[in-house]
Tab-separated table of C-alpha atoms and ligand atoms in Angstrom:
chain	number	residue	atom	x	y	z
L	1	MET	CA	-8.613	145.481	49.308
L	2	LYS	CA	-6.965	143.366	52.031
L	3	ILE	CA	-8.437	139.910	52.465
L	4	LEU	CA	-8.077	137.170	55.079
L	5	LEU	CA	-8.969	133.664	53.896
L	6	VAL	CA	-9.617	131.055	56.613
L	7	GLY	CA	-8.929	127.382	55.873
L	8	SER	CA	-6.235	125.093	54.544
L	9	GLY	CA	-7.656	122.710	51.938
L	10	GLY	CA	-7.734	122.378	48.175
L	11	ARG	CA	-10.892	124.467	48.144
L	12	GLU	CA	-9.071	127.303	49.912
L	13	HIS	CA	-6.102	126.992	47.561
L	14	ALA	CA	-8.455	127.430	44.587
L	15	LEU	CA	-10.156	130.377	46.307
L	16	ALA	CA	-6.756	131.914	47.098
L	17	LEU	CA	-5.702	131.772	43.436
L	18	GLY	CA	-9.044	133.265	42.407
L	19	LEU	CA	-8.833	136.091	44.951
L	20	HIS	CA	-5.203	136.799	44.068
L	21	ALA	CA	-6.035	137.010	40.346
L	22	ASP	CA	-8.480	139.885	40.986
L	23	SER	CA	-6.494	143.148	40.844
L	24	ALA	CA	-8.838	144.583	43.500
L	25	CYS	CA	-7.133	142.251	45.983
L	26	THR	CA	-3.990	144.137	47.002
L	27	GLU	CA	-2.996	141.978	49.975
L	28	LEU	CA	-3.960	138.377	50.641
L	29	HIS	CA	-3.573	136.637	54.002
L	30	ALA	CA	-4.482	133.047	54.804
L	31	ALA	CA	-4.846	131.204	58.089
L	32	PRO	CA	-3.631	128.588	58.558
L	33	GLY	CA	-3.248	128.053	54.783
L	34	ASN	CA	-0.974	125.459	53.178
L	35	PRO	CA	2.286	125.386	51.197
L	36	GLY	CA	0.458	126.024	47.914
L	37	ILE	CA	-1.478	128.988	49.272
L	38	ALA	CA	1.826	130.405	50.564
L	39	ASP	CA	2.759	131.214	46.952
L	40	VAL	CA	0.074	133.921	46.810
L	41	ALA	CA	-0.683	134.808	50.439
L	42	THR	CA	0.983	135.537	53.764
L	43	LEU	CA	0.232	132.634	56.110
L	44	HIS	CA	-0.690	132.967	59.773
L	45	PRO	CA	-0.982	130.126	62.292
L	46	LEU	CA	-4.555	129.754	63.546
L	47	ALA	CA	-6.868	127.268	65.247
L	48	ILE	CA	-9.926	127.541	63.028
L	49	THR	CA	-12.164	126.451	65.903
L	50	ASP	CA	-11.229	129.606	67.841
L	51	ASN	CA	-13.679	132.349	66.848
L	52	ASP	CA	-11.967	135.015	68.941
L	53	ALA	CA	-8.598	134.205	67.347
L	54	ILE	CA	-10.096	134.566	63.859
L	55	ALA	CA	-11.643	137.931	64.745
L	56	ALA	CA	-8.444	139.113	66.452
L	57	LEU	CA	-6.332	138.193	63.415
L	58	ALA	CA	-8.731	139.996	61.059
L	59	GLN	CA	-8.579	143.055	63.290
L	60	SER	CA	-4.806	143.070	63.675
L	61	LEU	CA	-4.340	142.778	59.900
L	62	ALA	CA	-7.045	145.452	59.362
L	63	VAL	CA	-8.517	143.477	56.495
L	64	ASP	CA	-11.497	144.669	54.452
L	65	LEU	CA	-12.952	141.189	53.993
L	66	VAL	CA	-12.774	137.784	55.653
L	67	VAL	CA	-13.610	134.696	53.588
L	68	ILE	CA	-14.303	131.583	55.670
L	69	GLY	CA	-13.833	128.319	53.754
L	70	PRO	CA	-14.695	125.296	55.943
L	71	GLU	CA	-17.988	124.404	57.640
L	72	VAL	CA	-16.685	123.913	61.170
L	73	PRO	CA	-15.908	127.586	61.920
L	74	LEU	CA	-19.101	128.678	60.149
L	75	VAL	CA	-21.298	126.352	62.208
L	76	ASN	CA	-19.354	127.550	65.305
L	77	GLY	CA	-20.247	131.170	64.606
L	78	ALA	CA	-16.876	132.506	63.408
L	79	ALA	CA	-18.621	134.829	60.934
L	80	ASP	CA	-20.621	136.414	63.769
L	81	ALA	CA	-17.423	137.056	65.738
L	82	VAL	CA	-15.858	138.877	62.775
L	83	ARG	CA	-19.029	140.841	61.926
L	84	ALA	CA	-19.231	141.925	65.565
L	85	ILE	CA	-16.003	143.920	65.101
L	86	GLY	CA	-17.338	145.558	61.941
L	87	ILE	CA	-15.445	143.608	59.271
L	88	PRO	CA	-17.429	142.236	56.272
L	89	VAL	CA	-17.449	138.439	56.014
L	90	PHE	CA	-18.185	136.076	53.156
L	91	GLY	CA	-19.748	133.220	55.086
L	92	PRO	CA	-23.048	132.706	56.913
L	93	SER	CA	-23.806	133.456	60.556
L	94	LYS	CA	-24.054	130.596	63.030
L	95	ALA	CA	-27.852	130.733	62.706
L	96	ALA	CA	-27.766	130.557	58.891
L	97	ALA	CA	-25.028	127.891	58.816
L	98	GLN	CA	-27.520	125.588	60.522
L	99	LEU	CA	-28.569	124.718	56.963
L	100	GLU	CA	-25.443	122.541	57.018
L	101	GLY	CA	-25.133	122.032	60.783
L	102	SER	CA	-28.519	120.365	61.237
L	103	LYS	CA	-30.276	118.195	58.655
L	104	ASP	CA	-33.526	118.609	60.602
L	105	PHE	CA	-33.210	122.405	60.486
L	106	ALA	CA	-32.571	122.303	56.713
L	107	LYS	CA	-35.662	120.114	56.248
L	108	GLY	CA	-37.775	122.614	58.188
L	109	VAL	CA	-36.600	125.552	56.079
L	110	MET	CA	-37.201	123.574	52.873
L	111	ARG	CA	-40.693	122.714	54.036
L	112	ASP	CA	-41.525	126.351	54.829
L	113	ALA	CA	-39.958	127.544	51.560
L	114	GLY	CA	-41.704	124.902	49.430
L	115	VAL	CA	-38.391	123.487	48.190
L	116	PRO	CA	-38.555	119.937	46.771
L	117	THR	CA	-36.695	117.322	48.839
L	118	ALA	CA	-37.063	113.727	50.051
L	119	HIS	CA	-39.865	113.019	52.541
L	120	SER	CA	-38.310	112.481	55.949
L	121	TYR	CA	-38.802	111.935	59.650
L	122	THR	CA	-36.563	113.259	62.385
L	123	CYS	CA	-36.258	110.592	65.070
L	124	SER	CA	-34.828	110.433	68.592
L	125	THR	CA	-36.186	107.129	69.881
L	126	GLU	CA	-35.868	103.544	68.679
L	127	ALA	CA	-39.633	103.328	68.166
L	128	GLU	CA	-39.570	106.382	65.867
L	129	ILE	CA	-36.554	104.999	64.000
L	130	VAL	CA	-38.132	101.589	63.389
L	131	LYS	CA	-41.372	103.177	62.214
L	132	ALA	CA	-39.545	105.460	59.749
L	133	LEU	CA	-37.314	102.692	58.356
L	134	ASP	CA	-40.308	100.452	57.775
L	135	GLU	CA	-42.374	103.170	56.192
L	136	PHE	CA	-39.730	104.064	53.596
L	137	GLY	CA	-38.240	100.586	53.102
L	138	ALA	CA	-34.939	99.839	51.333
L	139	PRO	CA	-32.692	101.419	50.229
L	140	TYR	CA	-32.547	103.052	53.663
L	141	VAL	CA	-31.202	106.602	53.973
L	142	VAL	CA	-30.112	107.457	57.508
L	143	LYS	CA	-28.515	110.825	58.338
L	144	ASP	CA	-26.960	111.990	61.567
L	145	ASP	CA	-28.631	115.335	62.288
L	146	GLY	CA	-25.354	117.112	63.097
L	147	LEU	CA	-21.999	117.726	61.396
L	148	ALA	CA	-20.168	114.417	61.109
L	149	ALA	CA	-17.149	115.147	58.885
L	150	GLY	CA	-18.617	113.213	55.953
L	151	LYS	CA	-19.444	110.127	58.039
L	152	GLY	CA	-23.001	111.007	58.984
L	153	VAL	CA	-24.923	109.540	56.051
L	154	VAL	CA	-25.539	105.840	55.499
L	155	VAL	CA	-27.376	104.595	52.409
L	156	THR	CA	-27.874	100.831	52.557
L	157	ASN	CA	-30.161	97.960	51.686
L	158	ASP	CA	-29.244	96.306	54.979
L	159	ARG	CA	-31.883	97.141	57.588
L	160	GLU	CA	-29.567	96.095	60.441
L	161	VAL	CA	-26.827	98.481	59.271
L	162	ALA	CA	-29.383	101.277	58.874
L	163	LEU	CA	-30.833	100.650	62.337
L	164	ASN	CA	-27.428	100.511	64.031
L	165	HIS	CA	-26.307	103.766	62.426
L	166	ALA	CA	-29.561	105.442	63.448
L	167	LEU	CA	-29.267	104.199	67.040
L	168	ALA	CA	-25.694	105.536	67.248
L	169	CYS	CA	-26.894	109.102	66.512
L	170	ASP	CA	-28.490	111.405	69.086
L	171	ARG	CA	-30.950	112.675	66.541
L	172	VAL	CA	-31.345	111.222	63.115
L	173	VAL	CA	-33.129	112.104	59.886
L	174	ILE	CA	-34.506	109.082	58.023
L	175	GLU	CA	-35.695	109.766	54.534
L	176	GLU	CA	-36.980	108.494	51.254
L	177	TYR	CA	-34.337	107.237	48.795
L	178	LEU	CA	-33.885	109.537	45.805
L	179	ASP	CA	-33.043	107.863	42.538
L	180	GLY	CA	-31.215	109.790	39.819
L	181	PRO	CA	-27.899	111.430	39.002
L	182	GLU	CA	-26.516	113.829	41.594
L	183	ILE	CA	-25.188	117.280	40.878
L	184	SER	CA	-23.774	120.142	42.926
L	185	LEU	CA	-25.102	123.609	42.214
L	186	PHE	CA	-23.891	126.581	44.245
L	187	GLY	CA	-25.286	130.059	44.737
L	188	ILE	CA	-23.476	133.169	45.975
L	189	SER	CA	-25.722	135.262	48.200
L	190	ASP	CA	-25.689	138.663	49.872
L	191	GLY	CA	-28.661	137.644	52.004
L	192	ARG	CA	-31.291	139.006	49.537
L	193	ASN	CA	-30.016	138.075	46.063
L	194	ILE	CA	-28.455	134.801	45.029
L	195	LEU	CA	-26.379	134.229	41.896
L	196	ALA	CA	-26.458	130.634	40.687
L	197	MET	CA	-23.112	129.215	39.599
L	198	GLU	CA	-22.689	126.578	36.895
L	199	PRO	CA	-23.296	122.978	37.969
L	200	ALA	CA	-20.558	120.480	38.769
L	201	GLN	CA	-20.527	116.784	39.529
L	202	ASP	CA	-18.580	115.248	42.364
L	203	PHE	CA	-17.476	111.603	42.743
L	204	LYS	CA	-18.029	110.548	46.349
L	205	ARG	CA	-16.878	106.923	46.409
L	206	ALA	CA	-13.211	106.114	46.933
L	207	PHE	CA	-12.645	103.782	43.977
L	208	ASP	CA	-13.344	103.465	40.257
L	209	GLY	CA	-16.852	102.516	39.218
L	210	ASP	CA	-18.296	104.184	42.356
L	211	GLN	CA	-16.999	101.375	44.554
L	212	GLY	CA	-15.638	101.619	48.084
L	213	PRO	CA	-16.474	103.881	50.998
L	214	ASN	CA	-18.007	107.357	50.827
L	215	THR	CA	-15.401	110.135	50.913
L	216	GLY	CA	-15.400	113.923	50.894
L	217	GLY	CA	-15.032	113.687	47.104
L	218	MET	CA	-12.462	112.076	44.782
L	219	GLY	CA	-12.849	114.338	41.760
L	220	ALA	CA	-15.224	116.653	39.934
L	221	TYR	CA	-15.953	118.221	36.587
L	222	SER	CA	-17.866	121.138	35.098
L	223	PRO	CA	-19.867	121.883	32.986
L	224	LEU	CA	-22.212	118.899	32.689
L	225	PRO	CA	-22.912	118.300	28.993
L	226	TRP	CA	-25.654	115.781	29.836
L	227	ALA	CA	-27.627	117.931	32.280
L	228	PRO	CA	-30.966	119.504	31.268
L	229	GLU	CA	-30.362	122.833	29.551
L	230	ASN	CA	-32.411	124.829	32.072
L	231	ILE	CA	-30.904	123.221	35.171
L	232	VAL	CA	-29.380	126.466	36.475
L	233	GLU	CA	-32.615	128.476	36.034
L	234	GLU	CA	-34.729	125.674	37.490
L	235	THR	CA	-32.486	125.318	40.533
L	236	TYR	CA	-32.507	129.078	41.012
L	237	GLU	CA	-36.313	129.237	40.903
L	238	LYS	CA	-37.185	126.108	42.848
L	239	VAL	CA	-34.333	125.928	45.345
L	240	LEU	CA	-31.864	128.788	45.706
L	241	ALA	CA	-34.155	131.845	45.574
L	242	PRO	CA	-36.854	130.384	47.890
L	243	MET	CA	-34.231	129.308	50.445
L	244	ILE	CA	-32.654	132.769	50.524
L	245	ALA	CA	-36.097	134.408	50.828
L	246	GLU	CA	-37.104	132.065	53.672
L	247	MET	CA	-33.853	132.608	55.578
L	248	ALA	CA	-34.267	136.385	55.239
L	249	ALA	CA	-37.914	136.172	56.359
L	250	ARG	CA	-36.800	134.276	59.482
L	251	GLY	CA	-34.445	137.160	60.347
L	252	THR	CA	-31.356	135.011	59.703
L	253	PRO	CA	-30.262	135.997	56.182
L	254	PHE	CA	-27.808	133.635	54.515
L	255	VAL	CA	-24.705	135.516	53.340
L	256	GLY	CA	-22.136	133.342	51.638
L	257	LEU	CA	-22.114	130.240	49.491
L	258	LEU	CA	-25.197	128.054	49.518
L	259	TYR	CA	-24.315	124.588	48.248
L	260	ALA	CA	-27.264	122.598	46.910
L	261	GLY	CA	-26.651	118.877	46.435
L	262	LEU	CA	-29.422	117.797	44.068
L	263	ALA	CA	-30.802	114.544	42.742
L	264	LEU	CA	-32.284	114.748	39.247
L	265	THR	CA	-35.157	112.330	39.763
L	266	LYS	CA	-37.878	111.355	37.310
L	267	ASN	CA	-40.174	113.597	39.369
L	268	GLY	CA	-37.878	116.606	38.963
L	269	ILE	CA	-35.021	118.046	40.983
L	270	LYS	CA	-34.905	117.296	44.709
L	271	VAL	CA	-32.493	118.562	47.326
L	272	ILE	CA	-30.292	115.890	48.917
L	273	GLU	CA	-28.442	118.291	51.182
L	274	PHE	CA	-27.320	121.843	51.726
L	275	ASN	CA	-23.873	122.949	52.716
L	276	ALA	CA	-23.019	126.431	53.910
L	277	ARG	CA	-19.708	126.741	52.056
L	278	PHE	CA	-17.965	125.993	48.770
L	279	GLY	CA	-17.708	122.293	47.932
L	280	ASP	CA	-14.405	120.491	47.837
L	281	PRO	CA	-13.361	119.427	45.142
L	282	GLU	CA	-16.091	121.178	43.083
L	283	THR	CA	-14.468	124.563	43.787
L	284	GLN	CA	-11.312	123.339	42.041
L	285	VAL	CA	-13.269	123.122	38.754
L	286	LEU	CA	-15.582	126.117	39.234
L	287	ILE	CA	-13.105	128.827	40.235
L	288	PRO	CA	-10.805	128.157	37.222
L	289	ARG	CA	-13.861	128.597	34.936
L	290	LEU	CA	-15.279	131.688	36.669
L	291	GLN	CA	-14.310	134.888	34.884
L	292	THR	CA	-16.060	137.341	37.209
L	293	PRO	CA	-13.324	138.793	39.467
L	294	LEU	CA	-13.625	136.782	42.678
L	295	ALA	CA	-12.463	139.231	45.358
L	296	THR	CA	-14.866	141.923	44.139
L	297	LEU	CA	-17.692	139.388	43.883
L	298	LEU	CA	-17.255	138.024	47.409
L	299	TYR	CA	-16.861	141.550	48.809
L	300	LYS	CA	-20.130	142.596	47.167
L	301	ALA	CA	-21.857	139.534	48.629
L	302	ALA	CA	-20.454	140.315	52.073
L	303	THR	CA	-21.680	143.925	51.892
L	304	ASP	CA	-25.235	143.322	50.611
L	305	ASN	CA	-24.467	144.598	47.149
L	306	LEU	CA	-25.157	141.893	44.549
L	307	ASP	CA	-28.170	143.614	42.917
L	308	ASP	CA	-26.490	144.292	39.574
L	309	GLU	CA	-23.902	141.520	39.592
L	310	VAL	CA	-23.709	138.741	36.992
L	311	LEU	CA	-21.432	135.727	36.746
L	312	ASN	CA	-19.378	135.165	33.594
L	313	TRP	CA	-17.975	131.764	32.719
L	314	SER	CA	-15.283	130.501	30.429
L	315	ASP	CA	-16.477	128.063	27.741
L	316	GLU	CA	-13.731	125.680	28.776
L	317	SER	CA	-14.370	122.411	30.557
L	318	ALA	CA	-12.579	121.571	33.787
L	319	VAL	CA	-11.758	118.226	35.385
L	320	THR	CA	-10.159	117.794	38.792
L	321	VAL	CA	-8.839	114.567	40.315
L	322	VAL	CA	-7.980	114.075	43.983
L	323	VAL	CA	-4.728	112.372	44.928
L	324	ALA	CA	-5.476	110.674	48.252
L	325	ALA	CA	-3.260	108.982	50.812
L	326	GLU	CA	-3.542	105.195	50.920
L	327	GLY	CA	-6.140	104.204	53.486
L	328	TYR	CA	-8.274	107.325	52.915
L	329	PRO	CA	-10.961	107.858	54.154
L	330	GLU	CA	-10.684	105.483	57.150
L	331	SER	CA	-7.014	105.734	58.130
L	332	PRO	CA	-4.843	107.601	55.640
L	333	LYS	CA	-1.137	106.794	55.721
L	334	VAL	CA	0.694	110.120	55.858
L	335	GLY	CA	4.304	111.334	55.931
L	336	ALA	CA	5.308	110.385	52.357
L	337	LEU	CA	7.477	112.741	50.313
L	338	ILE	CA	5.744	114.469	47.409
L	339	ASN	CA	7.556	115.404	44.245
L	340	LEU	CA	5.520	117.557	41.888
L	341	PRO	CA	6.448	117.932	38.220
L	342	THR	CA	6.858	121.433	36.798
L	343	CYS	CA	3.849	121.442	34.608
L	344	MET	CA	2.265	124.294	32.708
L	345	ASP	CA	-0.780	122.336	31.661
L	346	THR	CA	-2.514	121.675	34.963
L	347	THR	CA	-2.928	123.320	38.360
L	348	PHE	CA	-2.073	121.589	41.640
L	349	TYR	CA	-4.214	122.521	44.609
L	350	HIS	CA	-2.613	121.534	47.892
L	351	ALA	CA	-4.683	120.042	50.717
L	352	GLY	CA	-3.076	117.436	52.990
L	353	VAL	CA	0.404	118.753	52.256
L	354	SER	CA	3.010	120.042	54.720
L	355	HIS	CA	6.326	121.709	54.244
L	356	THR	CA	9.264	120.041	56.039
L	357	LYS	CA	13.048	120.346	55.831
L	358	ASP	CA	13.017	117.431	53.380
L	359	GLY	CA	10.424	119.072	51.153
L	360	LEU	CA	6.687	118.545	50.782
L	361	VAL	CA	5.156	115.591	52.614
L	362	THR	CA	1.628	114.211	52.851
L	363	SER	CA	-0.220	115.208	56.014
L	364	GLY	CA	-3.869	114.398	55.325
L	365	GLY	CA	-6.217	112.035	53.511
L	366	ARG	CA	-6.881	114.241	50.523
L	367	VAL	CA	-3.365	115.263	49.528
L	368	LEU	CA	-3.938	117.414	46.480
L	369	THR	CA	-6.265	118.010	43.558
L	370	VAL	CA	-5.066	118.360	39.997
L	371	THR	CA	-7.196	120.434	37.623
L	372	GLY	CA	-6.995	120.523	33.840
L	373	LEU	CA	-8.892	122.825	31.494
L	374	GLY	CA	-9.702	122.024	27.880
L	375	ARG	CA	-12.072	122.770	25.024
L	376	ASN	CA	-14.131	119.802	26.197
L	377	LEU	CA	-14.058	117.237	28.987
L	378	ARG	CA	-12.014	114.822	26.900
L	379	GLU	CA	-9.229	117.385	26.496
L	380	ALA	CA	-9.394	118.399	30.175
L	381	ARG	CA	-9.159	114.734	31.184
L	382	GLU	CA	-6.164	114.181	28.901
L	383	LYS	CA	-4.297	116.978	30.650
L	384	VAL	CA	-5.077	115.763	34.172
L	385	TYR	CA	-4.435	112.105	33.465
L	386	GLY	CA	-1.247	113.035	31.598
L	387	THR	CA	0.036	114.834	34.696
L	388	LEU	CA	-1.010	112.412	37.452
L	389	PRO	CA	1.574	109.685	36.673
L	390	LEU	CA	4.314	112.358	36.902
L	391	ILE	CA	3.497	113.100	40.542
L	392	LEU	CA	5.839	111.107	42.744
L	393	CYS	CA	4.140	110.309	46.034
L	394	GLU	CA	4.328	106.922	47.734
L	395	ASN	CA	1.262	105.375	49.294
L	396	SER	CA	-1.181	107.444	47.303
L	397	PHE	CA	-3.978	106.657	44.874
L	398	TYR	CA	-6.522	108.350	42.631
L	399	ARG	CA	-9.561	107.363	40.617
L	400	SER	CA	-9.037	106.836	36.903
L	401	ASP	CA	-12.650	107.419	35.850
L	402	ILE	CA	-13.411	111.000	36.875
L	403	ALA	CA	-15.630	112.564	34.154
L	404	LEU	CA	-15.035	109.537	31.935
L	405	ALA	CA	-18.662	108.730	31.136
L	406	ALA	CA	-19.550	112.406	30.598
L	407	SER	CA	-16.547	112.868	28.286
L	408	GLU	CA	-17.880	110.000	26.160
L	409	GLY	CA	-21.295	111.648	25.900
L	410	LYS	CA	-22.953	109.312	28.413
F	501	AMP	P1	-24.395	113.913	52.249
F	501	AMP	O1	-23.384	113.680	53.319
F	501	AMP	O2	-25.678	114.505	52.721
F	501	AMP	O3	-23.771	114.545	51.050
F	501	AMP	O4	-24.806	112.476	51.702
F	501	AMP	C1	-23.821	111.617	51.224
F	501	AMP	C2	-24.335	110.896	50.029
F	501	AMP	O5	-25.403	110.039	50.386
F	501	AMP	C3	-24.927	111.794	48.947
F	501	AMP	O6	-23.962	112.335	48.129
F	501	AMP	C4	-25.821	110.815	48.232
F	501	AMP	O7	-25.064	110.053	47.314
F	501	AMP	C5	-26.298	109.925	49.315
F	501	AMP	N1	-27.647	110.328	49.710
F	501	AMP	C6	-27.997	111.220	50.664
F	501	AMP	N2	-29.335	111.354	50.750
F	501	AMP	C7	-29.861	110.519	49.829
F	501	AMP	C8	-31.206	110.187	49.428
F	501	AMP	N3	-32.277	110.714	50.019
F	501	AMP	N4	-31.346	109.283	48.434
F	501	AMP	C9	-30.276	108.717	47.836
F	501	AMP	N5	-29.002	108.974	48.176
F	501	AMP	C10	-28.787	109.859	49.170
F	502	LIG	N1	-17.771	117.634	47.627
F	502	LIG	C1	-18.674	117.501	48.692
F	502	LIG	C2	-18.588	118.524	49.723
F	502	LIG	O1	-17.864	119.487	49.602
F	502	LIG	O2	-19.300	118.407	50.705
């Protein structure tokens, strides 16, 4: 099977290694890819916002499957462009990707599917905004309706800050604050069936102790020793399966990865958000633990064939830590040389990394993720945190507390 993978982040690097490890994958292409992905795939230049270019590349390579990693091309309809030329795609249509592209749309589907989530109002005028803020009270949760590259959500006790963020959005979802630990739980769907993956936890704030600005994610771990034992079954029954059934009933089946961000509240699980693609950096802990051959799995999902499929997982624990460029997320300082140790114990997933004549240099806010596997979280952490000081990269930083509490049984 020939596969084209679209994207260039740490998530795509993890997917590339997973696809490459499946013997069914005989040829792997990536566009635009990154220097790490280049070890296992042939890279092709590509503007991922150009649907026709994605379809044309898939056609010229005569691939059997296209896997689309990031949300922007999915929300733009890249999967539709590839399906239109008869090539199977792992990734939702433009209509189905609205689950990530519009918070208001996701709320409507959840309502129709009976999926538990925060009460909310979608507002377009100042009067509606003020009414919603005052009804829910602090902490205020204000979400830009559309894609906002991780900057759309403000959670604050400051009414002024909440109001100003809301007024700066064209359309805004204001909702009830959900109290409780957050987890990420993904499902792989062929449009009718959905296979729940194991849960992971992501660390969104930039600095130790959950301080600093919100980011795309500074680290993750899986499994979650503290989570309720039936969390996967419960999420399947209350969230994943009803969403897939509702999307199919609307005539816009969701084919791809449905990312449920959940709050475990005292009133049960509630959906915080959906994404229409693998999470980053959660993928960098899930793919190393997934034993089901990935290329075959994603091909079956893309061709409506998951009826008899099951997911198998390694018993090992995985921890991943993001190395970010100083100034991330606001204004990352890039262009620093990166020197990676030769290390058998951990895996480096490249993200904001470019190849130059001088070697590897930083080219984005999230530079790389380092994953360690161990018999438990403590061992996985030891491997990652043993490796991180050996990475030579000026003007970079990482959190020192990823999976710390969970590894201590908290
Ligand atoms: P999102 O961009 O939707 O992932 O939201 C960013 C972060 O805001 C989430 O990871 C949560 O930590 C927080 N958040 C979003 N919605 C809520 C909510 N209703 N209650 C509490 N925190 C929230
Ligand atoms: N880790 C959060 C995300 O992928 O959206």
